[in-house]
Coordinates of C-alpha atoms and ligand atoms in Angstrom, one line a residue:
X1 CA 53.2 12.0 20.8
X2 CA 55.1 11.9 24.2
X3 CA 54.7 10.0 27.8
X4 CA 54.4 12.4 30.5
X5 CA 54.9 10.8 33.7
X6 CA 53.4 11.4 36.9
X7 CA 53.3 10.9 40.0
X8 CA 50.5 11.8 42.4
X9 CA 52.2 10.8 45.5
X10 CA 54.1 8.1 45.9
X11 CA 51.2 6.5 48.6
X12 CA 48.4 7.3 46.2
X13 CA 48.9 6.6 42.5
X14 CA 51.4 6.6 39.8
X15 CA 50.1 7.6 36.2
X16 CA 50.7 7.8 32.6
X17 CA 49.5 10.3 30.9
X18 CA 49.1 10.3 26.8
X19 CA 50.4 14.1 26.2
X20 CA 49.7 15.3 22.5
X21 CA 52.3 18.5 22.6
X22 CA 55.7 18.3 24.1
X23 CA 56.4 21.3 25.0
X24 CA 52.4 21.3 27.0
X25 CA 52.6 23.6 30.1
X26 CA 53.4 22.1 33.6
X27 CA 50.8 24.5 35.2
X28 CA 48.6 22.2 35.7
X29 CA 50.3 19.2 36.7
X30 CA 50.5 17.8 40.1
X31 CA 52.4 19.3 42.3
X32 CA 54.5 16.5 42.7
X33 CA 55.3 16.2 39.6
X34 CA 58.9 15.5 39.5
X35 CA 59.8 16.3 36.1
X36 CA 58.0 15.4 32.3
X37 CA 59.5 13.7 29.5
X38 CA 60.1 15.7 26.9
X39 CA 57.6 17.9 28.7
X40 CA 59.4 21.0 28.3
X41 CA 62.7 22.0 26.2
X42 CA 65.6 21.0 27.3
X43 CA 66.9 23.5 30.0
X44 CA 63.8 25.1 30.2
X45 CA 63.1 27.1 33.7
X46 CA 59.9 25.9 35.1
X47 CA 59.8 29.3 37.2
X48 CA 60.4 27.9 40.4
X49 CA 64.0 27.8 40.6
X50 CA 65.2 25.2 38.8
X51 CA 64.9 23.8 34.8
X52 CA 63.6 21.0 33.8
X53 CA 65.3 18.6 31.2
X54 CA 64.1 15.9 29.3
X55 CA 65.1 13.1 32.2
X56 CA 62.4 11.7 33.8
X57 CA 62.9 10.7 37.5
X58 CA 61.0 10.2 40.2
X59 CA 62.7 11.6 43.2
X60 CA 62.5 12.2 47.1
X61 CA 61.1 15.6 48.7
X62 CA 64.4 15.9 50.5
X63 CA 66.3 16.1 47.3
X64 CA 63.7 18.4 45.5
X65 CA 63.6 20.9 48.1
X66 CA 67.2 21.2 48.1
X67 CA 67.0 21.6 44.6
X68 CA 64.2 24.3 44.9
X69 CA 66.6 26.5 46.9
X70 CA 68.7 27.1 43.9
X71 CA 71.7 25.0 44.9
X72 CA 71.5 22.9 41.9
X73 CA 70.3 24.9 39.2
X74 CA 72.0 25.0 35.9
X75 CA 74.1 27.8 35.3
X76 CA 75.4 27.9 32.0
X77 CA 77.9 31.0 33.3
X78 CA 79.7 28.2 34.9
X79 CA 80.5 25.8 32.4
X80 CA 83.3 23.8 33.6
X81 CA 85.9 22.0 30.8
X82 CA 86.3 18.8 31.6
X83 CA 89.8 18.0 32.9
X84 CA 91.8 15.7 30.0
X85 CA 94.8 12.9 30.6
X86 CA 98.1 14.2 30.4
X87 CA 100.0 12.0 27.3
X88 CA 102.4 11.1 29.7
X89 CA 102.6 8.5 32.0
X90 CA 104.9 9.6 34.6
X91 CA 103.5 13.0 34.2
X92 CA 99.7 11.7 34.8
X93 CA 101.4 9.9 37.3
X94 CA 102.5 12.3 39.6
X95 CA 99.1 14.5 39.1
X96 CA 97.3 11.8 40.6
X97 CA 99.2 11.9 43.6
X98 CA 99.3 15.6 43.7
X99 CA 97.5 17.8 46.4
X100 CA 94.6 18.6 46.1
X101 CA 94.1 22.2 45.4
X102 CA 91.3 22.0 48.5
X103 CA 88.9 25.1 48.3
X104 CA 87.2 26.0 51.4
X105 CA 84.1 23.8 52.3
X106 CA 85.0 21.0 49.8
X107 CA 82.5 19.0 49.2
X108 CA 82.8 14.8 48.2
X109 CA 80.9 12.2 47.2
X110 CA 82.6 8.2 45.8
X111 CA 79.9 7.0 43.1
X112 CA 79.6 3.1 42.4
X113 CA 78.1 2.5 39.0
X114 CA 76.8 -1.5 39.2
X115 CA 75.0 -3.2 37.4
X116 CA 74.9 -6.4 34.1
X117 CA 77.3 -6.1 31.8
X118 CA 76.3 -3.8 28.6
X119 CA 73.8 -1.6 30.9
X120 CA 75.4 1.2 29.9
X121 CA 77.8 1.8 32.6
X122 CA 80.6 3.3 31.0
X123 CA 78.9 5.2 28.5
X124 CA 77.0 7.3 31.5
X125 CA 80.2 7.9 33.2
X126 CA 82.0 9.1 30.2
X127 CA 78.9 11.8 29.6
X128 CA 79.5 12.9 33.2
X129 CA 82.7 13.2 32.5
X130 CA 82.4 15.6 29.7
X131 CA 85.2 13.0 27.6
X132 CA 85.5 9.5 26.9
X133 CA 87.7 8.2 29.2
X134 CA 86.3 4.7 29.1
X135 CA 86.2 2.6 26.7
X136 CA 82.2 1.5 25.6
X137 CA 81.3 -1.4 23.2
X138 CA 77.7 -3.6 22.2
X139 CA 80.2 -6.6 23.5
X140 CA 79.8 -7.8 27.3
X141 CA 82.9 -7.2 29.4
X142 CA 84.7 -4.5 27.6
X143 CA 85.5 -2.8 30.7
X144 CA 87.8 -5.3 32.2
X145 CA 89.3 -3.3 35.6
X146 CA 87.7 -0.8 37.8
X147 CA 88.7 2.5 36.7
X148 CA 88.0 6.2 38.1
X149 CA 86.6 9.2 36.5
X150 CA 87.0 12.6 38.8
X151 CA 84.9 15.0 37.9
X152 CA 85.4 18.5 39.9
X153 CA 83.1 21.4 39.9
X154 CA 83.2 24.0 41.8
X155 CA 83.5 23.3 45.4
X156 CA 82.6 19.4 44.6
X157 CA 84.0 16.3 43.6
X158 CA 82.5 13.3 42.3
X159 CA 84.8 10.4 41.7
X160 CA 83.0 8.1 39.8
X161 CA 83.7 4.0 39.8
X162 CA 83.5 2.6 36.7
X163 CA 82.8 -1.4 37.4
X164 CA 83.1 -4.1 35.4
X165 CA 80.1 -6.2 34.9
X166 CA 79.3 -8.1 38.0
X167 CA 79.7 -11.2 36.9
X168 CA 79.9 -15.2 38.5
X169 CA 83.1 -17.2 38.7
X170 CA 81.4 -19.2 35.9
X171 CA 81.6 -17.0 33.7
X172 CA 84.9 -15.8 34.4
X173 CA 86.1 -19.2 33.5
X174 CA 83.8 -19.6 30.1
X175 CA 85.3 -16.0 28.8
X176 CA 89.0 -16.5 30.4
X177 CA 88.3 -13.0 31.8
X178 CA 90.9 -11.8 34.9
X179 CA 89.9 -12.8 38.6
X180 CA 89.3 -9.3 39.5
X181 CA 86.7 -9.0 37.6
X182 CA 84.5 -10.9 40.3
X183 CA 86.5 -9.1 43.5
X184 CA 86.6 -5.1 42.4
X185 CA 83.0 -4.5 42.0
X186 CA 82.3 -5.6 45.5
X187 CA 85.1 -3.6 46.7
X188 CA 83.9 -0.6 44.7
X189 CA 80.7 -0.8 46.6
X190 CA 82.1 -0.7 50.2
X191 CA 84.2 2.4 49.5
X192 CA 81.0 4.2 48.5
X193 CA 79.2 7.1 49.6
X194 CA 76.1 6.1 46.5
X195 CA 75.4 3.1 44.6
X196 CA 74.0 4.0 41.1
X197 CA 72.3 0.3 39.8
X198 CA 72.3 1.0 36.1
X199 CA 69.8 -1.2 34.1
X200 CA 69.1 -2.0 30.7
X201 CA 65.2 -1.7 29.8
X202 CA 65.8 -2.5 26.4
X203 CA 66.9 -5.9 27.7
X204 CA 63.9 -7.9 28.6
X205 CA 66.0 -10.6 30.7
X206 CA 67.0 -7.6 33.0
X207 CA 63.5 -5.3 33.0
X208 CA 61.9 -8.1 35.1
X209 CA 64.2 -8.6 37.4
X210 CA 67.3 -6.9 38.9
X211 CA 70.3 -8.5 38.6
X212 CA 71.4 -11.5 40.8
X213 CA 74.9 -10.2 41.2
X214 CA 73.4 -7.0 42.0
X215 CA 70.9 -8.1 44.6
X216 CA 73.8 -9.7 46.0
X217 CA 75.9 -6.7 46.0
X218 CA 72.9 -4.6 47.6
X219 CA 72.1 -7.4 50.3
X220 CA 75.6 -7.0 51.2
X221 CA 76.0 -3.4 51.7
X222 CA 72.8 -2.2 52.8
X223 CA 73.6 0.9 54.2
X224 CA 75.5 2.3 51.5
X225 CA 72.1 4.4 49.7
X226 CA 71.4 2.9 46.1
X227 CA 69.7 4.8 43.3
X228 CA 68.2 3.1 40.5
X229 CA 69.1 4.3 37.0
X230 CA 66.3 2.8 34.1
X231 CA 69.1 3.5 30.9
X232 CA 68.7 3.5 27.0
X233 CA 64.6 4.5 27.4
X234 CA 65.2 6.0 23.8
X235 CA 65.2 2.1 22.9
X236 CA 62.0 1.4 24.4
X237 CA 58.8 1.8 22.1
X238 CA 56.3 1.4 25.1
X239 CA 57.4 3.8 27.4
X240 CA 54.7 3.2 29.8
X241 CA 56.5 0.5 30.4
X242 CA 58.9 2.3 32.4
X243 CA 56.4 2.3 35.5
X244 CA 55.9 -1.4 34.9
X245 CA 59.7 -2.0 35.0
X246 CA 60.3 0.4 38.0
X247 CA 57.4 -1.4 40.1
X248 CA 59.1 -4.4 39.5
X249 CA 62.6 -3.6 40.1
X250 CA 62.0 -1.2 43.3
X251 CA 59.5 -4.2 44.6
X252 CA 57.0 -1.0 44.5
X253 CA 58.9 0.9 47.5
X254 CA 60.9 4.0 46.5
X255 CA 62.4 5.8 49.9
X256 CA 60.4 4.3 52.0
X257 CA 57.4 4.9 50.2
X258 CA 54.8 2.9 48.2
X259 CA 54.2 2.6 44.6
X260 CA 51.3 1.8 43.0
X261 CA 51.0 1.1 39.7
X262 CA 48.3 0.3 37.7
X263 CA 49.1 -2.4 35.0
X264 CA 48.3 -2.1 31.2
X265 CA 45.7 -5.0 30.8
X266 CA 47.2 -5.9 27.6
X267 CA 45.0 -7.4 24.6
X268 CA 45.3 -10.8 23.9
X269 CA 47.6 -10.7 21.1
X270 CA 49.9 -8.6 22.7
X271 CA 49.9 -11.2 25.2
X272 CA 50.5 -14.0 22.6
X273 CA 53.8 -12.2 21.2
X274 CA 55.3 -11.3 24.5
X275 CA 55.6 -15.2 25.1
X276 CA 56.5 -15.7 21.5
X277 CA 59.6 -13.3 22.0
X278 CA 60.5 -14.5 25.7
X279 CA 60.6 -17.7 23.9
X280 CA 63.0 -16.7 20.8
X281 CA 65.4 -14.2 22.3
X282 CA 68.8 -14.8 24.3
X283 CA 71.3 -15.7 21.8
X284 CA 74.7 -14.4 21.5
X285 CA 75.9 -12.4 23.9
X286 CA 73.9 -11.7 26.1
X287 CA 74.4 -13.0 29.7
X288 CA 71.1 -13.4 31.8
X289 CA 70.7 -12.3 35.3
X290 CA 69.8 -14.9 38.1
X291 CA 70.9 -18.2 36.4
X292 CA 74.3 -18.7 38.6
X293 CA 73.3 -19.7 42.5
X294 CA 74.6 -22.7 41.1
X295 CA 77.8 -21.1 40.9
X296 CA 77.1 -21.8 44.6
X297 CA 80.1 -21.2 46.7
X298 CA 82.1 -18.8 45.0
X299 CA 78.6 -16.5 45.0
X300 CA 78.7 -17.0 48.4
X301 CA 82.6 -16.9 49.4
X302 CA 82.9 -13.7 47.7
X303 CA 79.7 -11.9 49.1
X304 CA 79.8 -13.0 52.8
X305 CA 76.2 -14.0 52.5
X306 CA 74.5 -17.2 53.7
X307 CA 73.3 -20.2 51.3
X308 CA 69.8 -19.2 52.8
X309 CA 70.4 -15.6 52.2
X310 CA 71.4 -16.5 48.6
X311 CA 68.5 -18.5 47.8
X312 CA 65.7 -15.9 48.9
X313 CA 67.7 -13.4 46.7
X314 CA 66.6 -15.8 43.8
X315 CA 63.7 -15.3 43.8
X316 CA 63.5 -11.7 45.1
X317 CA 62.5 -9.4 41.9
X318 CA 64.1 -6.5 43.2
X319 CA 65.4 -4.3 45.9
X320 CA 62.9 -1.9 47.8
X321 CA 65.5 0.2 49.5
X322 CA 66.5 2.6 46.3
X323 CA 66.1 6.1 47.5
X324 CA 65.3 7.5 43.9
X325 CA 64.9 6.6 40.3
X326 CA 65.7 7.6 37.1
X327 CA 65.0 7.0 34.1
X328 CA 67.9 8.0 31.2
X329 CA 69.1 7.8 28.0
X330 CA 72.9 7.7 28.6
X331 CA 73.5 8.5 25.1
X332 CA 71.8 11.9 25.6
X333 CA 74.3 14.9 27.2
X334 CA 70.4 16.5 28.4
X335 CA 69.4 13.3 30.3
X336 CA 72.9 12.7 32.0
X337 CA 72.6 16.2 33.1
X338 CA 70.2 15.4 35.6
X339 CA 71.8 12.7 37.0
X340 CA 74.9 14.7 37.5
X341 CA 72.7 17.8 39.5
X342 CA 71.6 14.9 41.7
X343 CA 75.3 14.2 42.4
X344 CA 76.6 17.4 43.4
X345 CA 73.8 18.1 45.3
X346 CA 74.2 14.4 47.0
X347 CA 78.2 15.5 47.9
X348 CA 79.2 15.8 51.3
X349 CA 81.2 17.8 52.9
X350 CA 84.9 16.2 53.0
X351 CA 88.5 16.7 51.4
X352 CA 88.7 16.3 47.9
X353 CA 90.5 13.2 47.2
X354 CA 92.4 14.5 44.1
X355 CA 93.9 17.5 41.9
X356 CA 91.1 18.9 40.1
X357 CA 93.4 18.6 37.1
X358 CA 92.5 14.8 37.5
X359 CA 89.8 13.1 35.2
X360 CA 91.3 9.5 35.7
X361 CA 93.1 7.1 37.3
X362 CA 93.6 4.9 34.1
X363 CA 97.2 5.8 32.6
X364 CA 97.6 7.5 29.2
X365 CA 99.0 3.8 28.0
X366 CA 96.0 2.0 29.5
X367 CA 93.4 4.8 28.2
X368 CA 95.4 3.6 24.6
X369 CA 94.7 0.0 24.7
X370 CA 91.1 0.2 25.7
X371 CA 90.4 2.2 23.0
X372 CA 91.8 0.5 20.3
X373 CA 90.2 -3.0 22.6
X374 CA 86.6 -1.5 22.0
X375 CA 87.3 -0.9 18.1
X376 CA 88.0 -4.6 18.1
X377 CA 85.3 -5.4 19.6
X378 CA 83.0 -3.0 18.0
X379 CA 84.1 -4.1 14.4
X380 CA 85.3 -8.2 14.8
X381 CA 83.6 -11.2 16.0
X382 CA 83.7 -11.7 19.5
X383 CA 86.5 -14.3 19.3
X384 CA 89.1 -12.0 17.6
X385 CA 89.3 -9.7 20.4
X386 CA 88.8 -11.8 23.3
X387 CA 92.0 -14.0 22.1
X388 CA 94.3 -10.7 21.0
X389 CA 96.8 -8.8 22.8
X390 CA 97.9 -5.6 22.5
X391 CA 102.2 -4.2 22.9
X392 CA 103.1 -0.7 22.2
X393 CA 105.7 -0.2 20.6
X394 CA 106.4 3.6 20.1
X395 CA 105.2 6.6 22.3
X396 CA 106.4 9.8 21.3
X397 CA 105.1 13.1 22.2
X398 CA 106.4 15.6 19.5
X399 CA 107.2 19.2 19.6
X400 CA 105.1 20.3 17.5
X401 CA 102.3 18.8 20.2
X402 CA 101.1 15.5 18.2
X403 CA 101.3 12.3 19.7
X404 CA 103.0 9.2 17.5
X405 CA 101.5 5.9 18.9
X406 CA 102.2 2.7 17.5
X407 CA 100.6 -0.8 18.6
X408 CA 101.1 -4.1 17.6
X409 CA 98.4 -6.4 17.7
X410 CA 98.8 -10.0 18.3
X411 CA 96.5 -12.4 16.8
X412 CA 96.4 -16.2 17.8
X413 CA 95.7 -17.5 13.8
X414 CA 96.5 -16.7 11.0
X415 CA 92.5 -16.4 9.6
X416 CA 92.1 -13.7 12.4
X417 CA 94.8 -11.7 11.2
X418 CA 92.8 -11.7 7.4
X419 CA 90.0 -10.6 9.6
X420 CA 91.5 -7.7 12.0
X421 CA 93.5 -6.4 8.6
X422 CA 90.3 -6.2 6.6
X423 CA 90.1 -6.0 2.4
X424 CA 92.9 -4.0 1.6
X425 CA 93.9 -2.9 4.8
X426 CA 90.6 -1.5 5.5
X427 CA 89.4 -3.1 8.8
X428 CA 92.6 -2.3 10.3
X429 CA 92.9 1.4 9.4
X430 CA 89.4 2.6 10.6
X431 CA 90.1 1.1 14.0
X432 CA 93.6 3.1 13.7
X433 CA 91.7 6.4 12.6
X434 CA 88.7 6.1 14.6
X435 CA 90.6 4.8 18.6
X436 CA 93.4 7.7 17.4
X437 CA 90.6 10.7 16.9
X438 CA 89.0 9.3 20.2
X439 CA 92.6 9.8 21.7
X440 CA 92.8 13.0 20.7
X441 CA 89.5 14.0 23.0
X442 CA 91.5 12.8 25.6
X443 CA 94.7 13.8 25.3
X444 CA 93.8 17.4 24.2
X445 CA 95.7 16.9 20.7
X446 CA 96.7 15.7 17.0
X447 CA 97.3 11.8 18.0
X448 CA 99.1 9.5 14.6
X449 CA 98.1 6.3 15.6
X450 CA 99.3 3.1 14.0
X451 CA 98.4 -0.4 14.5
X452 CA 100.2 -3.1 12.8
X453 CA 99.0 -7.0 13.2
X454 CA 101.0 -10.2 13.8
X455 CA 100.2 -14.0 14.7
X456 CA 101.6 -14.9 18.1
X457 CA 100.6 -18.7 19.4
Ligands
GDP501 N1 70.6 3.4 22.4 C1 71.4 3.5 23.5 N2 72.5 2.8 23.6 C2 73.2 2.9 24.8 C3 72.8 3.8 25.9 N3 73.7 3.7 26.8 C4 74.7 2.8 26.4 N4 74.4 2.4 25.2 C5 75.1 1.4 24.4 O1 75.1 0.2 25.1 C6 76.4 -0.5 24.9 C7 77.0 -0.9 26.2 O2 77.4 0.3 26.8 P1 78.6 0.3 27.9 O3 78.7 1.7 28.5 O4 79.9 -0.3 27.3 O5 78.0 -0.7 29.0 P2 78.7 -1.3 30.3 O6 79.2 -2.7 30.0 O7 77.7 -1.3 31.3 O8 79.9 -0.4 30.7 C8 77.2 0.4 24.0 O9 77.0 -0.1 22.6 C9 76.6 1.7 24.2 O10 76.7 2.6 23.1 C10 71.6 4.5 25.7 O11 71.2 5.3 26.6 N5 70.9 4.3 24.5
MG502 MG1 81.9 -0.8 30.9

């Protein structure tokens, strides 16, 4: 069984439809049917100029007719490779501030991704990217600086602005994290030409409600255009919950126009175990959205807003001025596709801002300790990594092409270096394997990396 979604028209009515074949014709569906879930096979043409993947997003006439006209259809002809990092630093260096090698009607577009930590922010930027440039863990605040991804096809560029969680001064104290964790998002957001709100729907605390940093972050830039982005819908059992969530977080108005959707009446029981869970979950990491006004007057010193400005965003569920949606599993290359047509086609005409050699602004040493960063944090309770640091001690690009890395890690006792070195050196050679095959991807070759572990007060 698969969810086929629908939309009527946007002022009418909004439907789910039960569909028992997946790969069911779209003959008969609306014509404003944006796109189905699993409708059709990925890449599948749907005979009117462009294909259909498995995505599901619910979209603007504007940007479908564009689309209808061929500019954004797949062409698998023109497969780009993704650019890669160059191993070394000064190199990478100076192709960042190379010329770009400008074609004739370049086109340009600055993407903010915002949104809670965990939503999945880095993970979609990496698939856009074609390589893993950022590092992506279950743990909040593994991204710890703004970073950009470039990606360059054809005659367009899409620099994409990988954010740290917005997050409260608060919580920048409780988790020691850097200051600039609350300044660069909002920064991120005024050099944009498209906000992309990523949410989780797998996380109930953010389904109901957007985030309160986000709100913020909207309130404050209203005229920079704002998509919504509804990720890890593989996770989600009900997926007619979707249209639920999107009412909510869109306050029922996408681009100007008006929702409706009709609510599952849900049987008692059901009813019974949604308050049951509400009541059990949010442990552990998990930070939830909207419980920081309190963290009063940095909120507001930051954001430029008012105290009364702040306290209707408290209770305002969500922001009726997206001018699409989306709904994505960022996981899945298919889904992410989609996205990125929306992007190119969004581009502008302008200069491109860098070398099209140029996937990222992070440096090849950086790039190095956030990988190994999210193995920690992937593989150690939360308080090994967020006390370690990271020196490296050897960088050596060979000639015969493989990269020698070494890193010491410094732990702050003695029982988290038993921990990070594992039974029989075990723990501490998968994270050296696994961060040194995912430096490979990036660097374009054979990458020896070794980690070795010491206790540094
Ligand atoms: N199942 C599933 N997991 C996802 C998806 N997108 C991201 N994740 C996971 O969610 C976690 C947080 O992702 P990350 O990109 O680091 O989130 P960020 O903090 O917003 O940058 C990681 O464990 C990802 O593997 C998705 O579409 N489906
Ligand atoms: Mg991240």
């Amino acid at each position: 069984m698969a969810f086929r979604v629908s939309i009527s028209t946007f002022g009418k009515s909004l439907r789910v439809r039960r569909v028992a074949n997946v790969s069911a014709p779209l003959a008969n569906a609306s014509p404003f049917l944006r796109t189905g879930w699993a409708a059709r096979p990925p890449g599948t043409n749907n005979g009117h100029g462009f294909r259909f993947t498995p995505a599901c997003f619910i979209t603007s006439d504007a940007f479908l007719s564009r689309l209808a006209k061929g500019k954004a259809e797949t062409d698998d002809t023109h497969y780009h490779h993704p650019a890669s990092v160059l191993p070394d630093s000064a190199e990478q260096l100076s192709l960042l501030v190379k010329d770009p090698d400008q074609p004739e009607n370049s086109k340009v577009l600055r993407v903010a991704i915002i949104g809670a930590p965990n939503a999945g922010k880095s993970t979609l930027s990496n698939q856009l990217l074609g390589r893993k440039v950022f590092a992506v863990s279950k743990k909040v605040h593994t991204t710890r600086a703004r970073a950009l991804g470039v990606l360059t096809e054809d005659d367009t560029q899409i620099i994409l602005l990988d954010t740290p969680g917005l997050t409260t001064p608060t919580k920048v104290k409780r988790h020691q994290l850097e200051k600039s964790l609350l300044e660069d998002p909002w920064n991120t957001v005024k050099e944009a030409g498209l906000v992309v709100v990523m949410v989780d729907v797998s996380d109930k605390w953010a389904c109901n409600k957007l985030d309160f940093e986000v709100l913020k972050c909207l309130t404050q830039h209203p005229d920079v255009p704002a998509v919504l982005v509804l990720n890890k819908v593989d996770l989600l059992k009900s997926k007619s919950r979707l249209l639920e969530i999107t009412a909510d977080l869109t306050c029922g108005v996408v681009n100007g126009r008006k929702l409706q959707v009709r609510r599952v009446i849900k049987p008692p029981w059901a009813e019974r175990r949604t308050d049951r869970e509400a009541r059990t979950s949010g442990s552990g990491d998990e930070e939830k959205p909207g419980g920081d006004v309190a963290d009063g007057e940095g909120s507001e010193a930051l954001s430029g807003l008012s105290k009364e400005q702040l306290r209707a965003l408290k209770t305002q569920q969500g922001w009726a001025h997206f001018k699409d949606v989306f709904m994505v599993s960022a996981v899945d290359g298919e889904d992410v596709e989609t996205l990125k047509r929306y992007l190119v086609v969004g581009a502008k005409p302008g200069s491109w801002q860098y070398h099209s050699d140029v996937l990222t602004d992070q440096t090849p040493e950086e790039i190095c300790t956030n990988t190994v960063r999210e193995k920690l944090l992937e593989y150690l309770p939360k308080e090994v990594p967020y006390t370690m640091t990271q020196a490296i001690d050897l960088w050596h690009d060979r000639e015969n092409g493989e990269l020698d890395i070494a890193v010491k890690l410094y732990v702050k006792k003695e029982s988290h270096m038993k921990m990070v070195i594992g039974q029989a050196g075990q723990m501490v050679a998968r994270i050296a394997r696994e961060a040194g095959d995912d430096l490979s991807t990036v660097f374009l070759r054979e990458v020896k990396l070794r980690l070795s572990v010491k206790v540094k007060n």
